[in-house]
Amino acid sequence: IVLLPGDGIGPEVVAQGERVLAAVAARFGHEFEFDTRTIGGRAIDESGEPLPANTLEACRESQAILLGAVGGPQWDDPSAETRPEQGLLQLRKELELFANLRPITAHSQLVDASPLKREIVEGVDILFVRELTGGIYFGDSGRRDGAGGEAAYSEMVYQVAEVERVVRLAGEAARQRDGRLTSVDKANVLEVSRLWRQVAERVVREEFSDLEYEVVLVDAMAMHLISRPRDFDVVVTGNMFGDILTDEGSMLPGSLGLLPSASIGGWSGAGLYEPIHGSAPDLAGQDVANPLATVLAAAMLLRYSLALDEEAAAVETAVNEVLDLGHRTADIAVGGPSVGTEAMGDLVVKQIG
Ligand code: IPM
Ligand code: MG
């Protein structure tokens, strides 16, 4: 297991993820080997590159990767040659992790931490499947002269095969869940979305006729996600729409600090697991960040890359129990008492037993 702590609060939350994995190993009699490497801003400072060759190499040889977060204000200069985020994008691309699974589940104990009303968020259980290695993130981009001065462009491209594989993976996920699949696009405006829609519809018609299938425009989806989030089961969409909608969706359960994500290239094999939150530089080094998203990412790692279902469930149960006991980090405490990052890690480790 390669650990990529990264920047900001990354090292603090990954440390708790590692402890939880070690606790799982102890309880279930496994041996995990950890290898910590640099990525992001820290890697730029140390080696000039956001994804050093030895980090990529270690990731390629690993069975799974647990990442904290990358980025921070000191690397934000828009004219900089390299940016921390490039390290993450390159890693996803190099390992062909084309599907990003982002489960959005409202934990019943925490419904009051959501800015939305209880009757809207209670029972929310959505799995976003975001395409991760194509679209506008990886299209041609650059600067050129325009009639009105300097211009910039970023091309959004999808190939048929890229849409097929991610829709297929989302369809398989829907079959394991509630049997409902929603594809989100902007086909009323973008040609790339018209291709996406055609391909998605064909894949569903030919291979997933057992699913309830629906197509929603991305602007409408932004609205439905907060007006009737319970109506969705699996939602599949392109890279940028998925980036935006999952940040919006993260407010349903109340905190970004609870949401894990898995980037995979299929249902088995090496994957990259991370919290969906960012590096939160303002919170770094203060022992206040919520480690539960990373802990839950570690559970996804156990399930998808190591095929350790029982162990994954044990971690998820431990997190639930800790929440049931009333323990909260500051982000979900709604003004009540809170525990720090490490103390929250202790609680989960203790619960795993
Ligand atoms: C995410 C993040 C990344 C993205 C950034 C850090 C490159 O926002 O994982 O959602 O845009 O994909
Ligand atoms: Mg994002």
mmCIF file of C-alpha atoms and ligand atoms in Angstrom:
data_model
loop_
_atom_site.group_PDB
_atom_site.id
_atom_site.type_symbol
_atom_site.label_atom_id
_atom_site.label_comp_id
_atom_site.label_asym_id
_atom_site.label_seq_id
_atom_site.Cartn_x
_atom_site.Cartn_y
_atom_site.Cartn_z
ATOM 1 C CA ILE A 1 0.000 0.000 0.000
ATOM 2 C CA VAL A 2 1.553 3.280 -1.086
ATOM 3 C CA LEU A 3 0.768 6.230 1.161
ATOM 4 C CA LEU A 4 0.759 9.654 -0.465
ATOM 5 C CA PRO A 5 0.135 12.138 2.365
ATOM 6 C CA GLY A 6 0.541 15.194 0.130
ATOM 7 C CA ASP A 7 -0.086 18.725 1.371
ATOM 8 C CA GLY A 8 -2.024 20.661 4.021
ATOM 9 C CA ILE A 9 -4.070 18.354 6.238
ATOM 10 C CA GLY A 10 -3.158 15.389 3.986
ATOM 11 C CA PRO A 11 -0.410 13.989 6.262
ATOM 12 C CA GLU A 12 -2.611 14.211 9.362
ATOM 13 C CA VAL A 13 -5.564 12.371 7.857
ATOM 14 C CA VAL A 14 -3.452 9.761 6.062
ATOM 15 C CA ALA A 15 -1.698 9.006 9.370
ATOM 16 C CA GLN A 16 -5.098 8.068 10.809
ATOM 17 C CA GLY A 17 -5.960 6.021 7.715
ATOM 18 C CA GLU A 18 -2.708 4.114 8.134
ATOM 19 C CA ARG A 19 -3.408 3.449 11.821
ATOM 20 C CA VAL A 20 -6.843 2.116 10.969
ATOM 21 C CA LEU A 21 -5.413 -0.198 8.303
ATOM 22 C CA ALA A 22 -2.832 -1.405 10.808
ATOM 23 C CA ALA A 23 -5.623 -2.101 13.301
ATOM 24 C CA VAL A 24 -7.472 -4.091 10.644
ATOM 25 C CA ALA A 25 -4.311 -6.090 9.923
ATOM 26 C CA ALA A 26 -3.901 -6.875 13.607
ATOM 27 C CA ARG A 27 -7.517 -7.934 14.122
ATOM 28 C CA PHE A 28 -7.833 -10.046 10.979
ATOM 29 C CA GLY A 29 -4.308 -11.424 10.861
ATOM 30 C CA HIS A 30 -3.035 -9.696 7.727
ATOM 31 C CA GLU A 31 0.269 -8.080 7.020
ATOM 32 C CA PHE A 32 0.209 -4.803 5.117
ATOM 33 C CA GLU A 33 3.376 -3.225 3.846
ATOM 34 C CA PHE A 34 3.308 0.574 3.692
ATOM 35 C CA ASP A 35 5.516 2.707 1.492
ATOM 36 C CA THR A 36 5.240 6.492 1.922
ATOM 37 C CA ARG A 37 6.036 8.730 -1.074
ATOM 38 C CA THR A 38 5.765 12.377 -2.005
ATOM 39 C CA ILE A 39 3.268 14.028 -4.335
ATOM 40 C CA GLY A 40 1.920 17.521 -4.945
ATOM 41 C CA GLY A 41 3.352 20.738 -3.549
ATOM 42 C CA ARG A 42 5.744 19.030 -1.170
ATOM 43 C CA ALA A 43 7.119 17.006 -4.087
ATOM 44 C CA ILE A 44 7.561 20.182 -6.149
ATOM 45 C CA ASP A 45 9.534 21.739 -3.303
ATOM 46 C CA GLU A 46 11.703 18.665 -2.859
ATOM 47 C CA SER A 47 12.267 17.543 -6.428
ATOM 48 C CA GLY A 48 10.731 20.113 -8.765
ATOM 49 C CA GLU A 49 7.992 17.744 -9.925
ATOM 50 C CA PRO A 50 4.485 17.151 -8.558
ATOM 51 C CA LEU A 51 4.697 13.421 -9.381
ATOM 52 C CA PRO A 52 8.324 12.292 -9.018
ATOM 53 C CA ALA A 53 9.305 9.235 -11.065
ATOM 54 C CA ASN A 54 9.947 7.117 -7.974
ATOM 55 C CA THR A 55 6.477 7.898 -6.644
ATOM 56 C CA LEU A 56 4.852 6.820 -9.905
ATOM 57 C CA GLU A 57 7.025 3.716 -9.953
ATOM 58 C CA ALA A 58 6.032 2.762 -6.401
ATOM 59 C CA CYS A 59 2.353 3.335 -7.261
ATOM 60 C CA ARG A 60 2.609 1.132 -10.341
ATOM 61 C CA GLU A 61 4.037 -1.667 -8.218
ATOM 62 C CA SER A 62 1.527 -1.296 -5.419
ATOM 63 C CA GLN A 63 -1.796 -3.027 -4.841
ATOM 64 C CA ALA A 64 -3.433 0.165 -3.640
ATOM 65 C CA ILE A 65 -2.732 3.811 -2.937
ATOM 66 C CA LEU A 66 -4.060 5.943 -0.080
ATOM 67 C CA LEU A 67 -3.762 9.652 -0.747
ATOM 68 C CA GLY A 68 -4.429 12.677 1.474
ATOM 69 C CA ALA A 69 -4.713 15.851 -0.589
ATOM 70 C CA VAL A 70 -2.587 18.086 -2.763
ATOM 71 C CA GLY A 71 -2.302 21.846 -3.188
ATOM 72 C CA GLY A 72 -1.953 25.028 -1.198
ATOM 73 C CA PRO A 73 -1.643 28.790 -1.593
ATOM 74 C CA GLN A 74 2.161 28.742 -1.895
ATOM 75 C CA TRP A 75 1.851 26.822 -5.192
ATOM 76 C CA ASP A 76 -1.161 28.719 -6.560
ATOM 77 C CA ASP A 77 0.568 31.234 -8.832
ATOM 78 C CA PRO A 78 -1.367 30.943 -12.135
ATOM 79 C CA SER A 79 1.818 31.507 -14.131
ATOM 80 C CA ALA A 80 3.754 28.730 -12.325
ATOM 81 C CA GLU A 81 5.285 26.036 -14.522
ATOM 82 C CA THR A 82 4.081 23.167 -12.366
ATOM 83 C CA ARG A 83 1.166 22.825 -9.988
ATOM 84 C CA PRO A 84 0.494 20.232 -7.268
ATOM 85 C CA GLU A 85 -2.802 19.237 -8.924
ATOM 86 C CA GLN A 86 -0.925 18.087 -12.021
ATOM 87 C CA GLY A 87 0.630 15.324 -9.939
ATOM 88 C CA LEU A 88 -2.760 13.914 -9.081
ATOM 89 C CA LEU A 89 -4.102 14.244 -12.628
ATOM 90 C CA GLN A 90 -1.009 12.556 -14.027
ATOM 91 C CA LEU A 91 -1.260 9.713 -11.531
ATOM 92 C CA ARG A 92 -4.919 9.071 -12.448
ATOM 93 C CA LYS A 93 -4.017 9.116 -16.124
ATOM 94 C CA GLU A 94 -0.874 6.984 -15.889
ATOM 95 C CA LEU A 95 -2.686 4.281 -13.921
ATOM 96 C CA GLU A 96 -5.783 4.534 -16.164
ATOM 97 C CA LEU A 97 -8.091 5.034 -13.206
ATOM 98 C CA PHE A 98 -10.983 6.056 -15.411
ATOM 99 C CA ALA A 99 -13.800 5.757 -12.906
ATOM 100 C CA ASN A 100 -14.079 7.801 -9.751
ATOM 101 C CA LEU A 101 -16.624 6.418 -7.292
ATOM 102 C CA ARG A 102 -17.962 8.983 -4.879
ATOM 103 C CA PRO A 103 -20.621 7.641 -2.554
ATOM 104 C CA ILE A 104 -22.785 10.311 -0.949
ATOM 105 C CA THR A 105 -24.510 8.825 2.036
ATOM 106 C CA ALA A 106 -26.330 10.789 4.709
ATOM 107 C CA HIS A 107 -25.302 9.267 8.043
ATOM 108 C CA SER A 108 -28.494 9.416 10.086
ATOM 109 C CA GLN A 109 -26.636 10.606 13.211
ATOM 110 C CA LEU A 110 -25.337 13.635 11.330
ATOM 111 C CA VAL A 111 -28.342 14.852 9.408
ATOM 112 C CA ASP A 112 -28.406 17.999 11.524
ATOM 113 C CA ALA A 113 -24.905 18.930 10.357
ATOM 114 C CA SER A 114 -26.283 19.397 6.836
ATOM 115 C CA PRO A 115 -27.210 22.904 5.739
ATOM 116 C CA LEU A 116 -30.274 21.333 4.122
ATOM 117 C CA LYS A 117 -33.472 20.330 5.854
ATOM 118 C CA ARG A 118 -33.715 16.929 7.492
ATOM 119 C CA GLU A 119 -36.694 15.878 5.324
ATOM 120 C CA ILE A 120 -34.629 16.450 2.194
ATOM 121 C CA VAL A 121 -31.390 14.731 3.181
ATOM 122 C CA GLU A 122 -32.522 11.879 5.404
ATOM 123 C CA GLY A 123 -31.973 8.608 3.576
ATOM 124 C CA VAL A 124 -29.834 10.030 0.767
ATOM 125 C CA ASP A 125 -27.688 7.298 -0.774
ATOM 126 C CA ILE A 126 -26.137 8.223 -4.106
ATOM 127 C CA LEU A 127 -23.139 6.761 -5.868
ATOM 128 C CA PHE A 128 -21.525 9.196 -8.270
ATOM 129 C CA VAL A 129 -19.422 7.622 -10.992
ATOM 130 C CA ARG A 130 -17.296 10.405 -12.409
ATOM 131 C CA GLU A 131 -15.249 9.812 -15.554
ATOM 132 C CA LEU A 132 -11.701 10.633 -14.478
ATOM 133 C CA THR A 133 -9.159 10.371 -17.268
ATOM 134 C CA GLY A 134 -10.801 12.201 -20.160
ATOM 135 C CA GLY A 135 -12.932 15.206 -21.021
ATOM 136 C CA ILE A 136 -11.905 18.800 -20.559
ATOM 137 C CA TYR A 137 -9.284 17.914 -17.932
ATOM 138 C CA PHE A 138 -7.175 16.157 -20.540
ATOM 139 C CA GLY A 139 -8.072 17.852 -23.829
ATOM 140 C CA ASP A 140 -5.800 20.129 -25.776
ATOM 141 C CA SER A 141 -5.381 23.526 -24.127
ATOM 142 C CA GLY A 142 -3.369 26.641 -24.585
ATOM 143 C CA ARG A 143 -3.241 30.330 -25.297
ATOM 144 C CA ARG A 144 -3.659 32.029 -28.625
ATOM 145 C CA ASP A 145 -4.271 35.442 -30.079
ATOM 146 C CA GLY A 146 -7.906 36.361 -30.379
ATOM 147 C CA ALA A 147 -9.495 39.339 -32.131
ATOM 148 C CA GLY A 148 -9.993 40.935 -28.705
ATOM 149 C CA GLY A 149 -6.493 40.191 -27.416
ATOM 150 C CA GLU A 150 -5.054 37.099 -25.771
ATOM 151 C CA ALA A 151 -7.407 34.122 -25.588
ATOM 152 C CA ALA A 152 -7.263 30.717 -23.926
ATOM 153 C CA TYR A 153 -8.958 27.425 -24.759
ATOM 154 C CA SER A 154 -9.515 24.041 -23.129
ATOM 155 C CA GLU A 155 -10.931 21.359 -25.354
ATOM 156 C CA MET A 156 -13.508 18.851 -24.093
ATOM 157 C CA VAL A 157 -13.139 15.558 -25.938
ATOM 158 C CA TYR A 158 -14.681 12.142 -25.319
ATOM 159 C CA GLN A 159 -14.073 9.039 -27.364
ATOM 160 C CA VAL A 160 -16.758 6.377 -27.725
ATOM 161 C CA ALA A 161 -14.686 3.793 -25.861
ATOM 162 C CA GLU A 162 -14.139 6.143 -22.917
ATOM 163 C CA VAL A 163 -17.880 6.683 -22.513
ATOM 164 C CA GLU A 164 -18.671 3.000 -22.959
ATOM 165 C CA ARG A 165 -16.364 1.766 -20.219
ATOM 166 C CA VAL A 166 -17.440 4.249 -17.573
ATOM 167 C CA VAL A 167 -21.154 3.812 -18.324
ATOM 168 C CA ARG A 168 -20.686 0.041 -18.177
ATOM 169 C CA LEU A 169 -18.994 0.285 -14.801
ATOM 170 C CA ALA A 170 -21.780 2.574 -13.536
ATOM 171 C CA GLY A 171 -24.400 0.149 -14.865
ATOM 172 C CA GLU A 172 -22.754 -2.726 -13.010
ATOM 173 C CA ALA A 173 -22.731 -0.647 -9.835
ATOM 174 C CA ALA A 174 -26.431 0.179 -10.266
ATOM 175 C CA ARG A 175 -27.218 -3.502 -10.649
ATOM 176 C CA GLN A 176 -25.593 -4.148 -7.236
ATOM 177 C CA ARG A 177 -27.559 -1.294 -5.696
ATOM 178 C CA ASP A 178 -31.080 -0.057 -6.353
ATOM 179 C CA GLY A 179 -31.141 -0.629 -10.121
ATOM 180 C CA ARG A 180 -31.441 3.007 -11.136
ATOM 181 C CA LEU A 181 -28.957 4.835 -13.364
ATOM 182 C CA THR A 182 -28.869 8.526 -14.260
ATOM 183 C CA SER A 183 -26.547 9.924 -16.924
ATOM 184 C CA VAL A 184 -25.782 13.646 -16.717
ATOM 185 C CA ASP A 185 -24.700 15.717 -19.714
ATOM 186 C CA LYS A 186 -25.200 19.038 -21.496
ATOM 187 C CA ALA A 187 -26.448 17.618 -24.792
ATOM 188 C CA ASN A 188 -28.652 20.614 -25.532
ATOM 189 C CA VAL A 189 -25.494 22.671 -26.120
ATOM 190 C CA LEU A 190 -22.330 20.574 -26.412
ATOM 191 C CA GLU A 191 -21.485 18.183 -29.246
ATOM 192 C CA VAL A 192 -19.282 16.194 -26.876
ATOM 193 C CA SER A 193 -22.348 15.660 -24.673
ATOM 194 C CA ARG A 194 -24.435 14.525 -27.643
ATOM 195 C CA LEU A 195 -21.884 11.795 -28.289
ATOM 196 C CA TRP A 196 -21.875 10.939 -24.562
ATOM 197 C CA ARG A 197 -25.664 10.665 -24.552
ATOM 198 C CA GLN A 198 -25.823 8.488 -27.687
ATOM 199 C CA VAL A 199 -23.198 6.097 -26.413
ATOM 200 C CA ALA A 200 -24.653 5.925 -22.893
ATOM 201 C CA GLU A 201 -28.120 5.190 -24.263
ATOM 202 C CA ARG A 202 -26.817 2.455 -26.529
ATOM 203 C CA VAL A 203 -24.800 0.764 -23.774
ATOM 204 C CA VAL A 204 -27.809 0.823 -21.465
ATOM 205 C CA ARG A 205 -30.178 -0.454 -24.159
ATOM 206 C CA GLU A 206 -27.874 -3.292 -25.181
ATOM 207 C CA GLU A 207 -26.469 -4.345 -21.816
ATOM 208 C CA PHE A 208 -28.532 -2.908 -18.980
ATOM 209 C CA SER A 209 -32.165 -3.064 -20.018
ATOM 210 C CA ASP A 210 -32.956 -4.286 -16.489
ATOM 211 C CA LEU A 211 -32.051 -0.850 -15.063
ATOM 212 C CA GLU A 212 -34.306 2.150 -14.716
ATOM 213 C CA TYR A 213 -32.470 4.702 -16.842
ATOM 214 C CA GLU A 214 -32.798 8.455 -17.010
ATOM 215 C CA VAL A 215 -30.877 11.327 -18.636
ATOM 216 C CA VAL A 216 -30.622 14.714 -16.907
ATOM 217 C CA LEU A 217 -28.985 17.945 -18.057
ATOM 218 C CA VAL A 218 -26.206 19.081 -15.756
ATOM 219 C CA ASP A 219 -27.784 22.421 -14.838
ATOM 220 C CA ALA A 220 -31.037 20.712 -13.891
ATOM 221 C CA MET A 221 -29.048 18.095 -11.982
ATOM 222 C CA ALA A 222 -27.438 20.822 -9.875
ATOM 223 C CA MET A 223 -30.951 21.785 -8.850
ATOM 224 C CA HIS A 224 -32.404 18.276 -8.362
ATOM 225 C CA LEU A 225 -29.445 17.318 -6.230
ATOM 226 C CA ILE A 226 -30.571 19.695 -3.504
ATOM 227 C CA SER A 227 -34.330 19.596 -4.106
ATOM 228 C CA ARG A 228 -34.837 15.808 -4.385
ATOM 229 C CA PRO A 229 -31.537 14.010 -3.753
ATOM 230 C CA ARG A 230 -33.246 10.816 -2.595
ATOM 231 C CA ASP A 231 -34.499 10.163 -6.123
ATOM 232 C CA PHE A 232 -31.003 9.233 -7.339
ATOM 233 C CA ASP A 233 -29.146 5.953 -7.047
ATOM 234 C CA VAL A 234 -26.149 5.793 -9.415
ATOM 235 C CA VAL A 235 -25.219 8.931 -11.347
ATOM 236 C CA VAL A 236 -22.671 8.734 -14.161
ATOM 237 C CA THR A 237 -21.147 11.829 -15.729
ATOM 238 C CA GLY A 238 -18.058 13.353 -17.317
ATOM 239 C CA ASN A 239 -14.963 14.593 -15.563
ATOM 240 C CA MET A 240 -15.758 18.257 -14.975
ATOM 241 C CA PHE A 241 -19.501 17.874 -14.363
ATOM 242 C CA GLY A 242 -18.647 15.151 -11.851
ATOM 243 C CA ASP A 243 -16.078 17.337 -10.136
ATOM 244 C CA ILE A 244 -18.633 20.089 -9.619
ATOM 245 C CA LEU A 245 -21.674 17.969 -8.764
ATOM 246 C CA THR A 246 -19.811 15.900 -6.174
ATOM 247 C CA ASP A 247 -18.678 18.992 -4.287
ATOM 248 C CA GLU A 248 -22.295 20.119 -4.304
ATOM 249 C CA GLY A 249 -23.408 16.641 -3.250
ATOM 250 C CA SER A 250 -20.946 16.668 -0.362
ATOM 251 C CA MET A 251 -23.124 19.191 1.405
ATOM 252 C CA LEU A 252 -25.981 16.697 1.651
ATOM 253 C CA PRO A 253 -24.354 14.651 4.428
ATOM 254 C CA GLY A 254 -23.181 17.869 6.043
ATOM 255 C CA SER A 255 -19.426 17.778 5.707
ATOM 256 C CA LEU A 256 -16.776 17.187 3.120
ATOM 257 C CA GLY A 257 -14.887 15.563 5.956
ATOM 258 C CA LEU A 258 -16.955 12.393 5.703
ATOM 259 C CA LEU A 259 -16.745 11.563 2.032
ATOM 260 C CA PRO A 260 -14.319 9.020 0.611
ATOM 261 C CA SER A 261 -13.612 8.310 -3.008
ATOM 262 C CA ALA A 262 -12.145 5.489 -5.029
ATOM 263 C CA SER A 263 -10.496 5.892 -8.401
ATOM 264 C CA ILE A 264 -10.427 2.589 -10.187
ATOM 265 C CA GLY A 265 -9.793 1.133 -13.616
ATOM 266 C CA GLY A 266 -12.194 -1.767 -13.101
ATOM 267 C CA TRP A 267 -13.690 -3.749 -10.216
ATOM 268 C CA SER A 268 -10.405 -5.325 -9.279
ATOM 269 C CA GLY A 269 -6.810 -4.244 -9.375
ATOM 270 C CA ALA A 270 -4.852 -1.320 -8.027
ATOM 271 C CA GLY A 271 -6.801 1.777 -7.190
ATOM 272 C CA LEU A 272 -6.306 5.204 -5.696
ATOM 273 C CA TYR A 273 -8.270 6.026 -2.554
ATOM 274 C CA GLU A 274 -8.651 9.477 -1.114
ATOM 275 C CA PRO A 275 -10.978 11.757 0.789
ATOM 276 C CA ILE A 276 -12.891 14.015 -1.571
ATOM 277 C CA HIS A 277 -11.937 17.103 0.429
ATOM 278 C CA GLY A 278 -8.910 19.201 -0.409
ATOM 279 C CA SER A 279 -5.770 20.079 1.513
ATOM 280 C CA ALA A 280 -7.469 22.734 3.700
ATOM 281 C CA PRO A 281 -4.217 24.640 4.331
ATOM 282 C CA ASP A 282 -5.931 26.854 6.914
ATOM 283 C CA LEU A 283 -6.525 23.797 9.120
ATOM 284 C CA ALA A 284 -3.172 22.097 8.582
ATOM 285 C CA GLY A 285 -1.025 21.177 11.560
ATOM 286 C CA GLN A 286 -3.712 21.966 14.128
ATOM 287 C CA ASP A 287 -5.082 18.481 14.747
ATOM 288 C CA VAL A 288 -8.615 19.602 13.867
ATOM 289 C CA ALA A 289 -9.218 18.005 10.452
ATOM 290 C CA ASN A 290 -11.783 15.238 10.223
ATOM 291 C CA PRO A 291 -9.959 11.978 9.380
ATOM 292 C CA LEU A 292 -13.151 9.984 8.758
ATOM 293 C CA ALA A 293 -13.253 10.567 4.986
ATOM 294 C CA THR A 294 -9.758 9.087 4.738
ATOM 295 C CA VAL A 295 -10.673 6.257 7.097
ATOM 296 C CA LEU A 296 -13.695 5.488 4.910
ATOM 297 C CA ALA A 297 -11.441 5.700 1.840
ATOM 298 C CA ALA A 298 -9.257 3.061 3.505
ATOM 299 C CA ALA A 299 -12.394 0.911 3.805
ATOM 300 C CA MET A 300 -13.012 1.293 0.068
ATOM 301 C CA LEU A 301 -9.375 0.325 -0.516
ATOM 302 C CA LEU A 302 -9.868 -2.873 1.458
ATOM 303 C CA ARG A 303 -13.024 -3.679 -0.496
ATOM 304 C CA TYR A 304 -12.036 -2.873 -4.069
ATOM 305 C CA SER A 305 -8.287 -3.375 -4.306
ATOM 306 C CA LEU A 306 -7.700 -6.048 -1.670
ATOM 307 C CA ALA A 307 -11.055 -7.862 -1.920
ATOM 308 C CA LEU A 308 -11.352 -7.777 1.875
ATOM 309 C CA ASP A 309 -15.088 -7.168 2.227
ATOM 310 C CA GLU A 310 -15.444 -8.187 5.841
ATOM 311 C CA GLU A 311 -12.537 -5.969 6.849
ATOM 312 C CA ALA A 312 -13.998 -3.035 4.891
ATOM 313 C CA ALA A 313 -17.339 -3.495 6.606
ATOM 314 C CA ALA A 314 -15.580 -3.616 9.990
ATOM 315 C CA VAL A 315 -14.068 -0.180 9.347
ATOM 316 C CA GLU A 316 -17.400 1.257 8.237
ATOM 317 C CA THR A 317 -19.122 -0.216 11.274
ATOM 318 C CA ALA A 318 -16.444 1.220 13.560
ATOM 319 C CA VAL A 319 -16.966 4.702 12.074
ATOM 320 C CA ASN A 320 -20.714 4.381 12.532
ATOM 321 C CA GLU A 321 -20.314 3.288 16.125
ATOM 322 C CA VAL A 322 -17.995 6.162 16.920
ATOM 323 C CA LEU A 323 -20.584 8.555 15.502
ATOM 324 C CA ASP A 324 -23.354 6.769 17.402
ATOM 325 C CA LEU A 325 -21.392 7.288 20.597
ATOM 326 C CA GLY A 326 -21.600 11.011 19.851
ATOM 327 C CA HIS A 327 -17.972 11.765 19.003
ATOM 328 C CA ARG A 328 -17.530 14.624 16.536
ATOM 329 C CA THR A 329 -14.709 16.535 14.943
ATOM 330 C CA ALA A 330 -15.208 20.305 14.735
ATOM 331 C CA ASP A 331 -16.619 20.268 11.179
ATOM 332 C CA ILE A 332 -19.595 18.134 12.233
ATOM 333 C CA ALA A 333 -19.978 19.207 15.854
ATOM 334 C CA VAL A 334 -22.575 21.926 15.073
ATOM 335 C CA GLY A 335 -21.327 24.017 17.976
ATOM 336 C CA GLY A 336 -21.096 21.081 20.403
ATOM 337 C CA PRO A 337 -17.914 19.584 21.909
ATOM 338 C CA SER A 338 -15.395 18.154 19.477
ATOM 339 C CA VAL A 339 -12.349 15.892 19.354
ATOM 340 C CA GLY A 340 -9.183 16.342 17.307
ATOM 341 C CA THR A 341 -7.869 14.410 14.327
ATOM 342 C CA GLU A 342 -5.758 11.985 16.302
ATOM 343 C CA ALA A 343 -8.348 11.421 19.006
ATOM 344 C CA MET A 344 -10.892 10.571 16.321
ATOM 345 C CA GLY A 345 -8.385 8.084 14.891
ATOM 346 C CA ASP A 346 -7.946 6.580 18.386
ATOM 347 C CA LEU A 347 -11.695 6.124 18.707
ATOM 348 C CA VAL A 348 -11.998 4.276 15.398
ATOM 349 C CA VAL A 349 -8.958 2.100 16.145
ATOM 350 C CA LYS A 350 -10.397 1.208 19.556
ATOM 351 C CA GLN A 351 -13.728 0.296 17.982
ATOM 352 C CA ILE A 352 -12.055 -2.006 15.469
ATOM 353 C CA GLY A 353 -10.577 -3.761 18.496
HETATM 354 C C1 IPM B 1 -11.100 16.447 -7.032
HETATM 355 C C2 IPM B 1 -10.236 17.665 -7.021
HETATM 356 C C3 IPM B 1 -9.256 17.541 -8.185
HETATM 357 C C4 IPM B 1 -10.054 17.538 -9.463
HETATM 358 C C5 IPM B 1 -8.152 18.617 -8.232
HETATM 359 C C6 IPM B 1 -7.390 18.706 -6.927
HETATM 360 C C7 IPM B 1 -7.229 18.383 -9.373
HETATM 361 O O1 IPM B 1 -11.009 18.809 -7.104
HETATM 362 O O2 IPM B 1 -10.550 15.327 -6.910
HETATM 363 O O3 IPM B 1 -12.314 16.583 -7.144
HETATM 364 O O4 IPM B 1 -10.448 18.593 -9.967
HETATM 365 O O5 IPM B 1 -10.299 16.436 -9.973
HETATM 366 MG MG MG B 2 -13.082 18.458 -6.941
#
